[in-house]
mmCIF file of C-alpha atoms and ligand atoms in Angstrom:
data_model
loop_
_atom_site.group_PDB
_atom_site.id
_atom_site.type_symbol
_atom_site.label_atom_id
_atom_site.label_comp_id
_atom_site.label_asym_id
_atom_site.label_seq_id
_atom_site.Cartn_x
_atom_site.Cartn_y
_atom_site.Cartn_z
ATOM 1 C CA MET A 1348 -0.211 -0.197 0.225
ATOM 2 C CA THR A 1349 1.492 3.762 -1.383
ATOM 3 C CA VAL A 1350 -0.376 6.026 0.727
ATOM 4 C CA ILE A 1351 0.391 10.049 0.020
ATOM 5 C CA VAL A 1352 0.488 12.642 2.061
ATOM 6 C CA THR A 1353 0.124 16.102 0.707
ATOM 7 C CA GLY A 1354 1.089 18.809 3.233
ATOM 8 C CA GLY A 1355 3.208 16.527 5.538
ATOM 9 C CA ALA A 1356 6.236 19.118 6.783
ATOM 10 C CA GLY A 1357 3.205 20.864 8.423
ATOM 11 C CA PHE A 1358 1.637 20.559 11.419
ATOM 12 C CA ILE A 1359 -0.997 17.999 11.059
ATOM 13 C CA GLY A 1360 0.131 16.383 8.434
ATOM 14 C CA SER A 1361 3.780 15.184 9.485
ATOM 15 C CA ASN A 1362 1.189 13.827 12.784
ATOM 16 C CA PHE A 1363 -0.011 12.039 10.206
ATOM 17 C CA VAL A 1364 3.082 10.310 8.788
ATOM 18 C CA TYR A 1365 4.686 9.907 12.386
ATOM 19 C CA HIS A 1366 1.020 7.977 12.720
ATOM 20 C CA MET A 1367 0.872 5.542 10.016
ATOM 21 C CA LEU A 1368 4.135 5.105 10.489
ATOM 22 C CA SER A 1369 3.559 3.701 12.669
ATOM 23 C CA ALA A 1370 0.399 2.171 13.106
ATOM 24 C CA HIS A 1371 1.348 0.433 9.461
ATOM 25 C CA PRO A 1372 5.178 -0.837 9.130
ATOM 26 C CA ASP A 1373 3.752 -2.415 5.512
ATOM 27 C CA TYR A 1374 2.805 0.826 3.752
ATOM 28 C CA ARG A 1375 4.486 3.443 1.552
ATOM 29 C CA ILE A 1376 4.210 6.601 3.187
ATOM 30 C CA VAL A 1377 5.332 9.697 0.409
ATOM 31 C CA CYS A 1378 4.848 13.137 1.303
ATOM 32 C CA VAL A 1379 4.214 15.633 -1.334
ATOM 33 C CA ASP A 1380 5.703 18.870 0.296
ATOM 34 C CA CYS A 1381 5.766 22.599 -1.806
ATOM 35 C CA LEU A 1382 7.635 23.793 1.682
ATOM 36 C CA THR A 1383 5.833 27.346 2.153
ATOM 37 C CA TYR A 1384 7.778 29.648 5.280
ATOM 38 C CA ALA A 1385 4.931 26.630 7.341
ATOM 39 C CA GLY A 1386 6.685 23.389 6.579
ATOM 40 C CA ASN A 1387 10.173 21.856 7.907
ATOM 41 C CA MET A 1388 12.286 19.776 6.612
ATOM 42 C CA SER A 1389 13.701 19.488 10.304
ATOM 43 C CA THR A 1390 10.302 17.975 11.838
ATOM 44 C CA LEU A 1391 10.623 15.237 9.482
ATOM 45 C CA ALA A 1392 14.038 14.609 9.778
ATOM 46 C CA GLU A 1393 13.100 11.326 11.644
ATOM 47 C CA ALA A 1394 10.926 9.798 8.775
ATOM 48 C CA MET A 1395 13.197 10.292 7.087
ATOM 49 C CA LYS A 1396 15.498 7.727 8.245
ATOM 50 C CA ASN A 1397 12.672 5.490 7.659
ATOM 51 C CA PRO A 1398 12.901 3.414 4.253
ATOM 52 C CA ASN A 1399 9.341 2.891 4.382
ATOM 53 C CA PHE A 1400 9.292 7.188 3.856
ATOM 54 C CA ALA A 1401 9.768 8.659 0.640
ATOM 55 C CA PHE A 1402 9.686 12.795 0.353
ATOM 56 C CA TYR A 1403 8.768 14.858 -3.059
ATOM 57 C CA LYS A 1404 9.769 18.630 -2.802
ATOM 58 C CA THR A 1405 6.918 20.160 -5.325
ATOM 59 C CA ASP A 1406 3.197 22.014 -5.291
ATOM 60 C CA ILE A 1407 1.020 20.705 -5.312
ATOM 61 C CA CYS A 1408 -0.408 23.432 -8.067
ATOM 62 C CA ASP A 1409 2.235 21.729 -10.485
ATOM 63 C CA ARG A 1410 0.666 19.355 -12.811
ATOM 64 C CA ASP A 1411 3.307 17.362 -14.194
ATOM 65 C CA GLY A 1412 5.306 17.852 -11.495
ATOM 66 C CA ILE A 1413 2.195 15.888 -9.536
ATOM 67 C CA TYR A 1414 1.759 13.644 -12.708
ATOM 68 C CA GLU A 1415 5.146 12.286 -12.183
ATOM 69 C CA ILE A 1416 4.678 11.402 -8.836
ATOM 70 C CA PHE A 1417 1.791 8.780 -9.267
ATOM 71 C CA GLU A 1418 4.214 7.129 -12.124
ATOM 72 C CA LYS A 1419 6.054 6.836 -10.824
ATOM 73 C CA GLU A 1420 4.656 5.999 -7.222
ATOM 74 C CA HIS A 1421 1.156 4.220 -8.487
ATOM 75 C CA PRO A 1422 -0.447 5.580 -5.015
ATOM 76 C CA GLN A 1423 -3.485 3.512 -3.628
ATOM 77 C CA VAL A 1424 -4.169 6.832 -0.806
ATOM 78 C CA VAL A 1425 -4.423 10.012 -1.016
ATOM 79 C CA VAL A 1426 -4.698 12.601 2.156
ATOM 80 C CA ASN A 1427 -4.404 16.112 1.583
ATOM 81 C CA PHE A 1428 -3.530 17.997 4.235
ATOM 82 C CA ALA A 1429 -0.953 20.528 2.043
ATOM 83 C CA ALA A 1430 -3.107 24.077 2.787
ATOM 84 C CA GLU A 1431 -2.337 27.665 3.239
ATOM 85 C CA SER A 1432 -4.119 27.201 6.657
ATOM 86 C CA HIS A 1433 -3.677 30.606 8.866
ATOM 87 C CA VAL A 1434 -6.982 32.812 8.749
ATOM 88 C CA ASP A 1435 -4.809 35.898 9.412
ATOM 89 C CA ARG A 1436 -2.641 35.531 6.646
ATOM 90 C CA SER A 1437 -5.922 34.755 3.818
ATOM 91 C CA ILE A 1438 -7.438 38.573 5.629
ATOM 92 C CA GLU A 1439 -3.720 39.820 5.009
ATOM 93 C CA ASN A 1440 -4.029 38.459 1.110
ATOM 94 C CA PRO A 1441 -6.158 35.878 -0.428
ATOM 95 C CA ASP A 1442 -4.280 35.115 -3.373
ATOM 96 C CA VAL A 1443 -2.362 32.282 -2.637
ATOM 97 C CA PHE A 1444 -4.794 30.581 -0.578
ATOM 98 C CA LEU A 1445 -7.535 30.589 -3.937
ATOM 99 C CA ARG A 1446 -4.773 29.034 -5.486
ATOM 100 C CA THR A 1447 -3.246 26.059 -3.240
ATOM 101 C CA ASN A 1448 -6.770 25.311 -1.634
ATOM 102 C CA ILE A 1449 -8.940 25.317 -4.795
ATOM 103 C CA MET A 1450 -6.614 24.199 -7.891
ATOM 104 C CA GLY A 1451 -4.241 22.321 -5.669
ATOM 105 C CA THR A 1452 -6.715 19.570 -5.011
ATOM 106 C CA ALA A 1453 -8.270 19.944 -8.136
ATOM 107 C CA VAL A 1454 -4.629 19.341 -9.517
ATOM 108 C CA LEU A 1455 -4.226 16.271 -7.565
ATOM 109 C CA MET A 1456 -7.892 15.309 -7.723
ATOM 110 C CA ASP A 1457 -7.431 15.379 -11.412
ATOM 111 C CA ALA A 1458 -3.962 13.029 -10.942
ATOM 112 C CA CYS A 1459 -5.942 10.823 -9.340
ATOM 113 C CA ARG A 1460 -8.344 10.286 -12.086
ATOM 114 C CA LYS A 1461 -5.803 10.015 -14.560
ATOM 115 C CA TYR A 1462 -3.810 7.063 -12.595
ATOM 116 C CA GLY A 1463 -6.826 5.458 -10.578
ATOM 117 C CA ILE A 1464 -6.872 5.323 -6.620
ATOM 118 C CA ASP A 1465 -8.989 3.669 -3.932
ATOM 119 C CA ARG A 1466 -9.082 6.756 -1.754
ATOM 120 C CA TYR A 1467 -8.439 10.673 -1.081
ATOM 121 C CA HIS A 1468 -9.369 12.092 0.789
ATOM 122 C CA GLN A 1469 -9.611 15.790 1.936
ATOM 123 C CA VAL A 1470 -8.265 16.821 5.217
ATOM 124 C CA SER A 1471 -11.101 19.699 5.635
ATOM 125 C CA THR A 1472 -12.060 21.995 8.888
ATOM 126 C CA ASP A 1473 -15.237 23.187 10.587
ATOM 127 C CA GLU A 1474 -14.865 26.776 9.738
ATOM 128 C CA VAL A 1475 -16.550 26.180 6.236
ATOM 129 C CA TYR A 1476 -19.564 25.874 8.153
ATOM 130 C CA GLY A 1477 -18.864 29.728 9.957
ATOM 131 C CA ASP A 1478 -19.606 30.237 13.191
ATOM 132 C CA LEU A 1479 -22.395 29.822 16.074
ATOM 133 C CA PRO A 1480 -23.997 31.970 18.531
ATOM 134 C CA LEU A 1481 -22.206 32.175 21.662
ATOM 135 C CA ASP A 1482 -25.925 32.744 23.661
ATOM 136 C CA ARG A 1483 -26.930 28.819 22.481
ATOM 137 C CA PRO A 1484 -24.656 26.587 23.690
ATOM 138 C CA ASP A 1485 -27.097 23.431 22.246
ATOM 139 C CA LEU A 1486 -26.405 24.184 19.193
ATOM 140 C CA PHE A 1487 -23.760 22.079 17.259
ATOM 141 C CA PHE A 1488 -21.791 21.977 13.855
ATOM 142 C CA THR A 1489 -23.700 19.183 11.972
ATOM 143 C CA GLU A 1490 -22.433 17.440 8.630
ATOM 144 C CA GLN A 1491 -25.691 18.661 8.045
ATOM 145 C CA THR A 1492 -24.606 22.065 8.647
ATOM 146 C CA PRO A 1493 -25.272 24.959 6.256
ATOM 147 C CA ILE A 1494 -21.412 25.942 4.628
ATOM 148 C CA HIS A 1495 -21.333 29.185 5.848
ATOM 149 C CA THR A 1496 -18.124 30.706 5.439
ATOM 150 C CA SER A 1497 -16.646 33.774 6.904
ATOM 151 C CA SER A 1498 -12.535 34.228 5.837
ATOM 152 C CA PRO A 1499 -10.865 33.721 2.526
ATOM 153 C CA TYR A 1500 -9.143 30.970 4.651
ATOM 154 C CA SER A 1501 -12.383 29.126 5.021
ATOM 155 C CA SER A 1502 -14.157 29.759 1.956
ATOM 156 C CA SER A 1503 -11.451 28.464 -0.064
ATOM 157 C CA LYS A 1504 -11.827 25.396 1.884
ATOM 158 C CA ALA A 1505 -15.207 25.051 1.054
ATOM 159 C CA ALA A 1506 -14.945 25.647 -2.039
ATOM 160 C CA ALA A 1507 -12.329 22.776 -1.958
ATOM 161 C CA ASP A 1508 -14.922 20.201 -0.309
ATOM 162 C CA LEU A 1509 -17.510 21.078 -3.515
ATOM 163 C CA LEU A 1510 -14.954 20.218 -5.946
ATOM 164 C CA VAL A 1511 -13.998 16.667 -3.425
ATOM 165 C CA LEU A 1512 -17.891 15.996 -3.812
ATOM 166 C CA ALA A 1513 -18.388 17.467 -7.787
ATOM 167 C CA TYR A 1514 -15.783 14.435 -8.402
ATOM 168 C CA HIS A 1515 -17.057 11.606 -7.179
ATOM 169 C CA ARG A 1516 -20.702 12.845 -8.326
ATOM 170 C CA THR A 1517 -19.926 13.561 -11.868
ATOM 171 C CA TYR A 1518 -16.996 10.977 -12.179
ATOM 172 C CA GLY A 1519 -17.270 8.718 -9.282
ATOM 173 C CA LEU A 1520 -13.617 10.095 -7.723
ATOM 174 C CA PRO A 1521 -13.370 7.940 -4.031
ATOM 175 C CA VAL A 1522 -13.803 10.664 -1.961
ATOM 176 C CA THR A 1523 -14.015 10.828 1.736
ATOM 177 C CA ILE A 1524 -13.627 14.178 3.369
ATOM 178 C CA SER A 1525 -13.145 15.038 7.156
ATOM 179 C CA ARG A 1526 -14.076 18.671 8.973
ATOM 180 C CA CYS A 1527 -12.327 19.163 11.994
ATOM 181 C CA SER A 1528 -12.270 21.063 14.564
ATOM 182 C CA ASN A 1529 -8.819 23.075 16.300
ATOM 183 C CA ASN A 1530 -6.100 20.864 16.848
ATOM 184 C CA TYR A 1531 -2.637 21.698 19.322
ATOM 185 C CA GLY A 1532 0.267 19.516 19.487
ATOM 186 C CA PRO A 1533 3.167 19.480 18.676
ATOM 187 C CA TYR A 1534 4.825 20.283 15.634
ATOM 188 C CA HIS A 1535 2.012 23.304 15.900
ATOM 189 C CA PHE A 1536 3.759 26.800 13.870
ATOM 190 C CA PRO A 1537 3.680 29.010 16.133
ATOM 191 C CA GLU A 1538 1.640 31.294 14.189
ATOM 192 C CA LYS A 1539 -1.221 29.371 16.091
ATOM 193 C CA LEU A 1540 -2.746 30.209 19.192
ATOM 194 C CA ILE A 1541 -1.540 28.041 21.266
ATOM 195 C CA PRO A 1542 2.195 27.943 20.888
ATOM 196 C CA LEU A 1543 1.954 31.294 19.447
ATOM 197 C CA MET A 1544 1.042 32.572 23.474
ATOM 198 C CA ILE A 1545 3.696 29.266 24.369
ATOM 199 C CA ALA A 1546 6.599 30.936 22.608
ATOM 200 C CA ASN A 1547 6.126 34.335 24.081
ATOM 201 C CA CYS A 1548 4.939 33.432 26.757
ATOM 202 C CA LEU A 1549 8.948 31.935 27.591
ATOM 203 C CA ASN A 1550 10.573 34.592 25.802
ATOM 204 C CA ASP A 1551 8.667 36.832 28.305
ATOM 205 C CA LYS A 1552 7.127 38.747 25.281
ATOM 206 C CA PRO A 1553 3.296 39.920 24.813
ATOM 207 C CA LEU A 1554 0.188 37.649 24.695
ATOM 208 C CA PRO A 1555 -2.037 39.182 23.102
ATOM 209 C CA VAL A 1556 -5.648 38.780 23.011
ATOM 210 C CA TYR A 1557 -7.319 39.394 19.555
ATOM 211 C CA GLY A 1558 -10.604 41.623 21.145
ATOM 212 C CA LYS A 1559 -12.309 40.402 24.448
ATOM 213 C CA GLY A 1560 -10.957 36.842 24.159
ATOM 214 C CA GLU A 1561 -14.660 35.431 24.395
ATOM 215 C CA ASN A 1562 -14.154 33.511 20.940
ATOM 216 C CA VAL A 1563 -14.791 30.012 21.687
ATOM 217 C CA ARG A 1564 -12.691 27.455 19.879
ATOM 218 C CA ASP A 1565 -13.213 23.128 20.220
ATOM 219 C CA TRP A 1566 -9.849 22.241 20.969
ATOM 220 C CA LEU A 1567 -8.999 19.019 20.036
ATOM 221 C CA TYR A 1568 -5.133 16.699 20.139
ATOM 222 C CA VAL A 1569 -3.257 16.076 17.210
ATOM 223 C CA ALA A 1570 -2.490 12.728 16.920
ATOM 224 C CA ASP A 1571 -6.391 11.870 18.155
ATOM 225 C CA HIS A 1572 -7.783 14.008 14.297
ATOM 226 C CA CYS A 1573 -4.614 11.223 13.110
ATOM 227 C CA LYS A 1574 -6.475 8.522 14.173
ATOM 228 C CA ALA A 1575 -9.737 9.608 13.003
ATOM 229 C CA ILE A 1576 -8.133 9.737 9.095
ATOM 230 C CA ASP A 1577 -6.129 6.884 9.549
ATOM 231 C CA LEU A 1578 -9.961 5.628 10.417
ATOM 232 C CA ILE A 1579 -11.424 6.895 8.033
ATOM 233 C CA LEU A 1580 -9.615 5.592 5.162
ATOM 234 C CA GLN A 1581 -10.087 1.862 6.818
ATOM 235 C CA LYS A 1582 -13.750 1.733 7.120
ATOM 236 C CA GLY A 1583 -15.152 5.126 5.747
ATOM 237 C CA LYS A 1584 -17.774 4.767 3.155
ATOM 238 C CA VAL A 1585 -17.177 6.926 -0.423
ATOM 239 C CA GLY A 1586 -19.348 10.254 -0.739
ATOM 240 C CA GLU A 1587 -18.691 10.665 3.008
ATOM 241 C CA VAL A 1588 -18.035 14.154 5.565
ATOM 242 C CA TYR A 1589 -17.646 12.813 8.581
ATOM 243 C CA ASN A 1590 -16.946 15.873 11.206
ATOM 244 C CA VAL A 1591 -14.225 15.392 13.546
ATOM 245 C CA GLY A 1592 -14.132 16.544 16.905
ATOM 246 C CA GLY A 1593 -14.081 15.665 20.956
ATOM 247 C CA HIS A 1594 -16.004 18.674 22.714
ATOM 248 C CA ASN A 1595 -13.932 20.088 24.000
ATOM 249 C CA GLU A 1596 -14.619 24.107 23.665
ATOM 250 C CA MET A 1597 -12.522 27.109 25.275
ATOM 251 C CA THR A 1598 -12.556 30.918 26.056
ATOM 252 C CA ASN A 1599 -9.418 32.225 23.910
ATOM 253 C CA ILE A 1600 -8.017 33.910 26.959
ATOM 254 C CA ASP A 1601 -9.169 30.466 29.584
ATOM 255 C CA ILE A 1602 -6.088 29.583 27.508
ATOM 256 C CA VAL A 1603 -4.424 32.061 27.967
ATOM 257 C CA LYS A 1604 -4.829 31.963 31.296
ATOM 258 C CA LEU A 1605 -3.944 28.542 31.110
ATOM 259 C CA ILE A 1606 -0.844 28.780 29.872
ATOM 260 C CA CYS A 1607 0.749 31.378 31.373
ATOM 261 C CA LYS A 1608 0.008 29.448 34.896
ATOM 262 C CA GLU A 1609 1.757 26.027 33.368
ATOM 263 C CA LEU A 1610 5.026 27.850 32.982
ATOM 264 C CA GLY A 1611 4.676 30.420 35.852
ATOM 265 C CA LYS A 1612 4.135 33.597 34.142
ATOM 266 C CA PRO A 1613 1.947 36.598 34.990
ATOM 267 C CA GLU A 1614 -0.816 37.056 33.527
ATOM 268 C CA SER A 1615 -0.128 41.081 33.325
ATOM 269 C CA LEU A 1616 1.560 39.560 29.247
ATOM 270 C CA ILE A 1617 -2.345 39.101 28.022
ATOM 271 C CA THR A 1618 -2.379 42.169 25.966
ATOM 272 C CA TYR A 1619 -5.804 43.452 24.354
ATOM 273 C CA VAL A 1620 -5.012 43.750 21.256
ATOM 274 C CA ALA A 1621 -7.602 45.369 18.064
ATOM 275 C CA ASP A 1622 -9.812 42.114 16.366
ATOM 276 C CA ARG A 1623 -9.451 39.357 13.752
ATOM 277 C CA LYS A 1624 -11.914 40.736 10.602
ATOM 278 C CA GLY A 1625 -14.631 38.587 10.184
ATOM 279 C CA HIS A 1626 -13.625 37.023 13.811
ATOM 280 C CA ASP A 1627 -15.659 33.877 14.151
ATOM 281 C CA MET A 1628 -17.269 33.214 16.940
ATOM 282 C CA ARG A 1629 -17.654 30.603 17.979
ATOM 283 C CA TYR A 1630 -17.457 26.630 17.015
ATOM 284 C CA ALA A 1631 -18.432 23.226 18.408
ATOM 285 C CA ILE A 1632 -18.101 19.400 16.260
ATOM 286 C CA ASP A 1633 -20.870 17.184 17.226
ATOM 287 C CA PRO A 1634 -18.969 14.444 16.417
ATOM 288 C CA THR A 1635 -21.636 11.422 16.951
ATOM 289 C CA LYS A 1636 -21.889 10.445 13.164
ATOM 290 C CA ILE A 1637 -17.947 9.282 12.942
ATOM 291 C CA HIS A 1638 -18.570 8.262 16.680
ATOM 292 C CA THR A 1639 -21.823 5.663 15.603
ATOM 293 C CA GLU A 1640 -19.960 4.377 12.764
ATOM 294 C CA LEU A 1641 -16.814 4.079 13.232
ATOM 295 C CA GLY A 1642 -16.412 3.648 16.266
ATOM 296 C CA TRP A 1643 -13.861 6.549 16.619
ATOM 297 C CA LEU A 1644 -13.575 8.397 20.171
ATOM 298 C CA PRO A 1645 -10.641 11.005 21.541
ATOM 299 C CA GLU A 1646 -8.152 9.700 24.012
ATOM 300 C CA THR A 1647 -6.114 13.291 25.268
ATOM 301 C CA LYS A 1648 -8.245 15.288 27.873
ATOM 302 C CA PHE A 1649 -7.166 18.497 26.798
ATOM 303 C CA ALA A 1650 -5.311 18.670 30.676
ATOM 304 C CA ASP A 1651 -3.451 16.180 28.831
ATOM 305 C CA GLY A 1652 -2.907 17.166 26.134
ATOM 306 C CA ILE A 1653 -2.078 20.838 26.474
ATOM 307 C CA LYS A 1654 0.999 19.680 29.814
ATOM 308 C CA MET A 1655 2.277 17.514 26.733
ATOM 309 C CA THR A 1656 1.921 19.867 24.384
ATOM 310 C CA ILE A 1657 3.385 22.850 26.901
ATOM 311 C CA LYS A 1658 5.975 20.439 27.522
ATOM 312 C CA TRP A 1659 7.309 19.565 23.848
ATOM 313 C CA TYR A 1660 8.103 22.781 23.365
ATOM 314 C CA LEU A 1661 10.051 23.028 26.527
ATOM 315 C CA ASP A 1662 12.330 20.293 25.360
ATOM 316 C CA ASN A 1663 12.064 21.065 21.355
ATOM 317 C CA LYS A 1664 13.360 24.850 21.561
ATOM 318 C CA ASP A 1665 16.091 24.807 18.914
ATOM 319 C CA TRP A 1666 12.975 23.232 16.549
ATOM 320 C CA TRP A 1667 10.390 26.699 17.261
ATOM 321 C CA GLN A 1668 13.172 29.026 17.797
ATOM 322 C CA THR A 1669 14.306 28.618 14.668
ATOM 323 C CA ILE A 1670 11.222 29.680 13.555
ATOM 324 C CA LEU A 1671 10.976 33.039 15.357
ATOM 325 C CA SER A 1672 14.388 33.936 13.551
ATOM 326 C CA GLY A 1673 13.177 33.543 9.637
ATOM 327 C CA GLU A 1674 10.520 35.110 7.812
ATOM 328 C CA TYR A 1675 8.286 34.840 10.897
ATOM 329 C CA LYS A 1676 9.478 37.989 12.894
ATOM 330 C CA ASP A 1677 8.654 40.400 9.579
ATOM 331 C CA TYR A 1678 5.751 38.986 10.388
ATOM 332 C CA TYR A 1679 4.937 38.707 13.523
ATOM 333 C CA ALA A 1680 5.863 42.710 12.454
ATOM 334 C CA ARG A 1681 3.460 42.872 10.318
ATOM 335 C CA MET A 1682 0.642 41.060 12.792
ATOM 336 C CA TYR A 1683 0.969 42.803 15.334
ATOM 337 C CA GLY A 1684 4.001 45.642 15.245
ATOM 338 C CA ASP A 1685 1.066 48.912 15.869
ATOM 339 C CA ARG A 1686 -2.233 46.325 16.558
ATOM 340 C CA LYS A 1687 -4.433 48.256 19.156
HETATM 341 P P1 NAD B 962 0.066 24.065 8.098
HETATM 342 O O1 NAD B 962 -0.044 25.383 7.412
HETATM 343 O O2 NAD B 962 0.737 23.634 9.612
HETATM 344 O O3 NAD B 962 0.948 23.177 7.041
HETATM 345 C C1 NAD B 962 0.589 22.947 5.918
HETATM 346 C C2 NAD B 962 1.813 22.297 4.958
HETATM 347 O O4 NAD B 962 1.236 22.358 3.499
HETATM 348 C C3 NAD B 962 3.178 23.033 4.890
HETATM 349 O O5 NAD B 962 4.235 21.565 5.174
HETATM 350 C C4 NAD B 962 3.484 23.379 3.578
HETATM 351 O O6 NAD B 962 4.536 23.168 3.420
HETATM 352 C C5 NAD B 962 2.758 22.683 3.055
HETATM 353 N N1 NAD B 962 1.802 23.318 1.971
HETATM 354 C C6 NAD B 962 1.297 24.973 1.646
HETATM 355 N N2 NAD B 962 1.347 24.996 -0.625
HETATM 356 C C7 NAD B 962 1.570 24.585 -0.350
HETATM 357 C C8 NAD B 962 1.127 23.774 -1.684
HETATM 358 N N3 NAD B 962 0.341 24.247 -2.583
HETATM 359 N N4 NAD B 962 1.966 22.781 -2.335
HETATM 360 C C9 NAD B 962 2.031 21.665 -1.627
HETATM 361 N N5 NAD B 962 2.811 22.108 -0.275
HETATM 362 C C10 NAD B 962 2.281 22.516 0.276
HETATM 363 O O7 NAD B 962 -1.246 23.678 7.755
HETATM 364 P P2 NAD B 962 -1.755 22.955 9.261
HETATM 365 O O8 NAD B 962 -2.349 23.022 10.482
HETATM 366 O O9 NAD B 962 -1.888 21.255 9.727
HETATM 367 O O10 NAD B 962 -3.206 22.194 8.104
HETATM 368 C C11 NAD B 962 -3.486 20.985 7.510
HETATM 369 C C12 NAD B 962 -5.024 20.977 6.774
HETATM 370 O O11 NAD B 962 -5.417 19.994 7.995
HETATM 371 C C13 NAD B 962 -4.343 21.668 6.348
HETATM 372 O O12 NAD B 962 -5.648 21.488 5.295
HETATM 373 C C14 NAD B 962 -5.983 22.910 6.525
HETATM 374 O O13 NAD B 962 -6.596 23.813 6.274
HETATM 375 C C15 NAD B 962 -6.898 21.933 8.503
HETATM 376 N N6 NAD B 962 -6.921 21.798 9.024
HETATM 377 C C16 NAD B 962 -6.288 22.536 10.341
HETATM 378 C C17 NAD B 962 -6.525 22.589 11.912
HETATM 379 C C18 NAD B 962 -5.289 23.494 12.487
HETATM 380 O O14 NAD B 962 -5.977 23.183 13.223
HETATM 381 N N7 NAD B 962 -4.363 23.712 12.235
HETATM 382 C C19 NAD B 962 -7.935 22.107 11.815
HETATM 383 C C20 NAD B 962 -8.200 20.985 10.862
HETATM 384 C C21 NAD B 962 -8.496 20.931 9.114
HETATM 385 O O1 DAU B 963 -11.618 25.321 13.286
HETATM 386 C C1 DAU B 963 -9.998 24.552 12.818
HETATM 387 C C2 DAU B 963 -9.007 25.940 12.186
HETATM 388 O O2 DAU B 963 -8.776 26.638 13.688
HETATM 389 C C3 DAU B 963 -8.348 25.236 11.203
HETATM 390 O O3 DAU B 963 -8.910 25.543 9.725
HETATM 391 C C4 DAU B 963 -7.403 26.823 11.019
HETATM 392 O O4 DAU B 963 -6.610 26.108 9.950
HETATM 393 C C5 DAU B 963 -6.617 26.963 11.974
HETATM 394 O O5 DAU B 963 -5.820 27.824 12.017
HETATM 395 C C6 DAU B 963 -7.729 27.256 13.475
HETATM 396 O O6 DAU B 963 -7.861 28.521 13.101
HETATM 397 P P1 DAU B 963 -8.488 29.579 14.485
HETATM 398 O O7 DAU B 963 -8.607 30.618 13.610
HETATM 399 O O8 DAU B 963 -8.952 28.782 14.814
HETATM 400 O O9 DAU B 963 -7.239 29.323 14.569
HETATM 401 P P2 DAU B 963 -5.794 30.670 15.103
HETATM 402 O O10 DAU B 963 -4.824 30.181 16.223
HETATM 403 O O11 DAU B 963 -5.075 31.227 14.316
HETATM 404 O O12 DAU B 963 -6.940 31.286 16.440
HETATM 405 C C7 DAU B 963 -7.465 30.478 17.429
HETATM 406 C C8 DAU B 963 -8.423 31.485 17.888
HETATM 407 O O13 DAU B 963 -7.629 32.492 18.999
HETATM 408 C C9 DAU B 963 -8.502 33.088 17.181
HETATM 409 O O14 DAU B 963 -10.145 32.598 18.234
HETATM 410 C C10 DAU B 963 -8.700 33.398 17.257
HETATM 411 C C11 DAU B 963 -7.700 34.122 18.561
HETATM 412 N N1 DAU B 963 -5.514 34.327 18.109
HETATM 413 C C12 DAU B 963 -4.898 34.028 17.313
HETATM 414 C C13 DAU B 963 -4.332 34.607 17.555
HETATM 415 C C14 DAU B 963 -3.055 33.722 16.649
HETATM 416 C C15 DAU B 963 -5.787 35.415 19.419
HETATM 417 O O15 DAU B 963 -6.270 36.231 19.783
HETATM 418 N N2 DAU B 963 -4.514 35.492 19.393
HETATM 419 C C16 DAU B 963 -3.596 35.572 18.323
HETATM 420 O O16 DAU B 963 -3.124 35.753 18.593
#
C-alpha cells in the first residue's frame, strides 16, 4: 500500500506521517510538500531515516510534477493536508489560498482520475460551517449544517470541499472528507494561538489576545485527529463527510491564562489587541456520526494534552526558535507591530 500525504512537512501532516509509519509499518508513505514558510524539513528528520518513507519537494498546483510522482509511486491512497492554513494570513492576502487550497486540490484529484486511486481523502475544517452564537450552547455543527464561511481561508476550504464532492458525483472518484475542529500538539507553527502564546510566554513577551478573548474554539489533540483520518481511510464510506471533534470548548482567554499558569508566568503579559476582521465567535463539532458509524472517540483529555504540548515546546526549543528567527519576524511585525 502506497499512501501519498501532501503537506506532510506541516503541523498535522507531519503528525499523520509519524502515525502512519508506526501504525502501518508495511505501508509506503510518500510525502509531497513544496515547503512554504509553514513546511519544515527538520520536522521530518526522523521520518527521512525510515526506508518506508519518501519525500518530494513539489507544489500540489504543479500538474506535471504531481503526474510524475503518480507515475513513479502508483499510490492507492492520497490524503491531502497541503494548504495555506492561517486565517490571519488569508485576510492579509487571499490569493495564494485560492491557488493552493482550490486549484491544488483539483490538480491532485485530476491525477487520481488519470492514474486511478482507491481513495482520495480531503482534510477539511469545521470553519466551512461558519460560526455559532455564544448564547446558544445547545447548537453544534453536524455534517448537515449548511456551508457558510467567514474568511478567505474558510471560503477556499469550502470551495475545495464542493469540488471534492463534485468529482465524486461527476467522475465517481472515491472520496471522503473530514472536517475537524482546532488541533494542538507538537510541531504546531507558532503563528497559531497555542504555540504563539507558549513561545511568547517563554520569551516574556506580550500575549496578544484578539478582541475580548471571548471567542470559543473546540480543541482536539493532533494525534486524535490523525487516528480519525486513518479510521476513515480504513472504514469510512466513499462520498461521505465526517466531522471530527471532541466536545472540548474553551474561550481564548481561558487558554491563554492556563498557559501562563502552567509556565509560571504572570497574567500581566496578556495584552488585548484589535480584533480579527470577521472573527468567528464559536466553533463546536457534533462528532456523533464518526463515533456511531466508525467507533472513533478522542483519547487525550485537554488537561493532559496541553501539558504534553507545553512539555514538547520546552523540550524542542531549537525547533521553534529557528522559526522565530526567520521570516516570522517580519510576519510578527506586520501582524502585531502597531495593532491596538
Ligand atoms: P500547516 O500550515 O502547518 O501546514 C501546511 C503544509 O502544507 C506545509 O508543510 C506547507 O509547506 C504545505 N503546503 C502549502 N502549500 C502547498 C502547496 N501548494 N503544495 C505543496 N505543499 C504545500 O497546516 P496544518 O495546520 O497542519 O493544516 C493541515 C490541513 O488541515 C489543512 O488543510 C487545514 O486546512 C486542515 N485543518 C487544520 C486544522 C488546525 O487546527 N490546524 C484543523 C482542521 C483542519
Ligand atoms: O477550526 C479549525 C481551524 O483552526 C483550522 O481550519 C485552521 O487552519 C487553524 O488555523 C485554526 O483556525 P483558528 O483561526 O481558530 O486558529 P488560530 O490559532 O489562528 O486562532 C485561535 C483563536 O485565537 C481565534 O479565535 C483567534 C485567537 N487568536 C489567535 C492568535 C494567533 C488571538 O486571540 N491571538 C492571536 O495572536
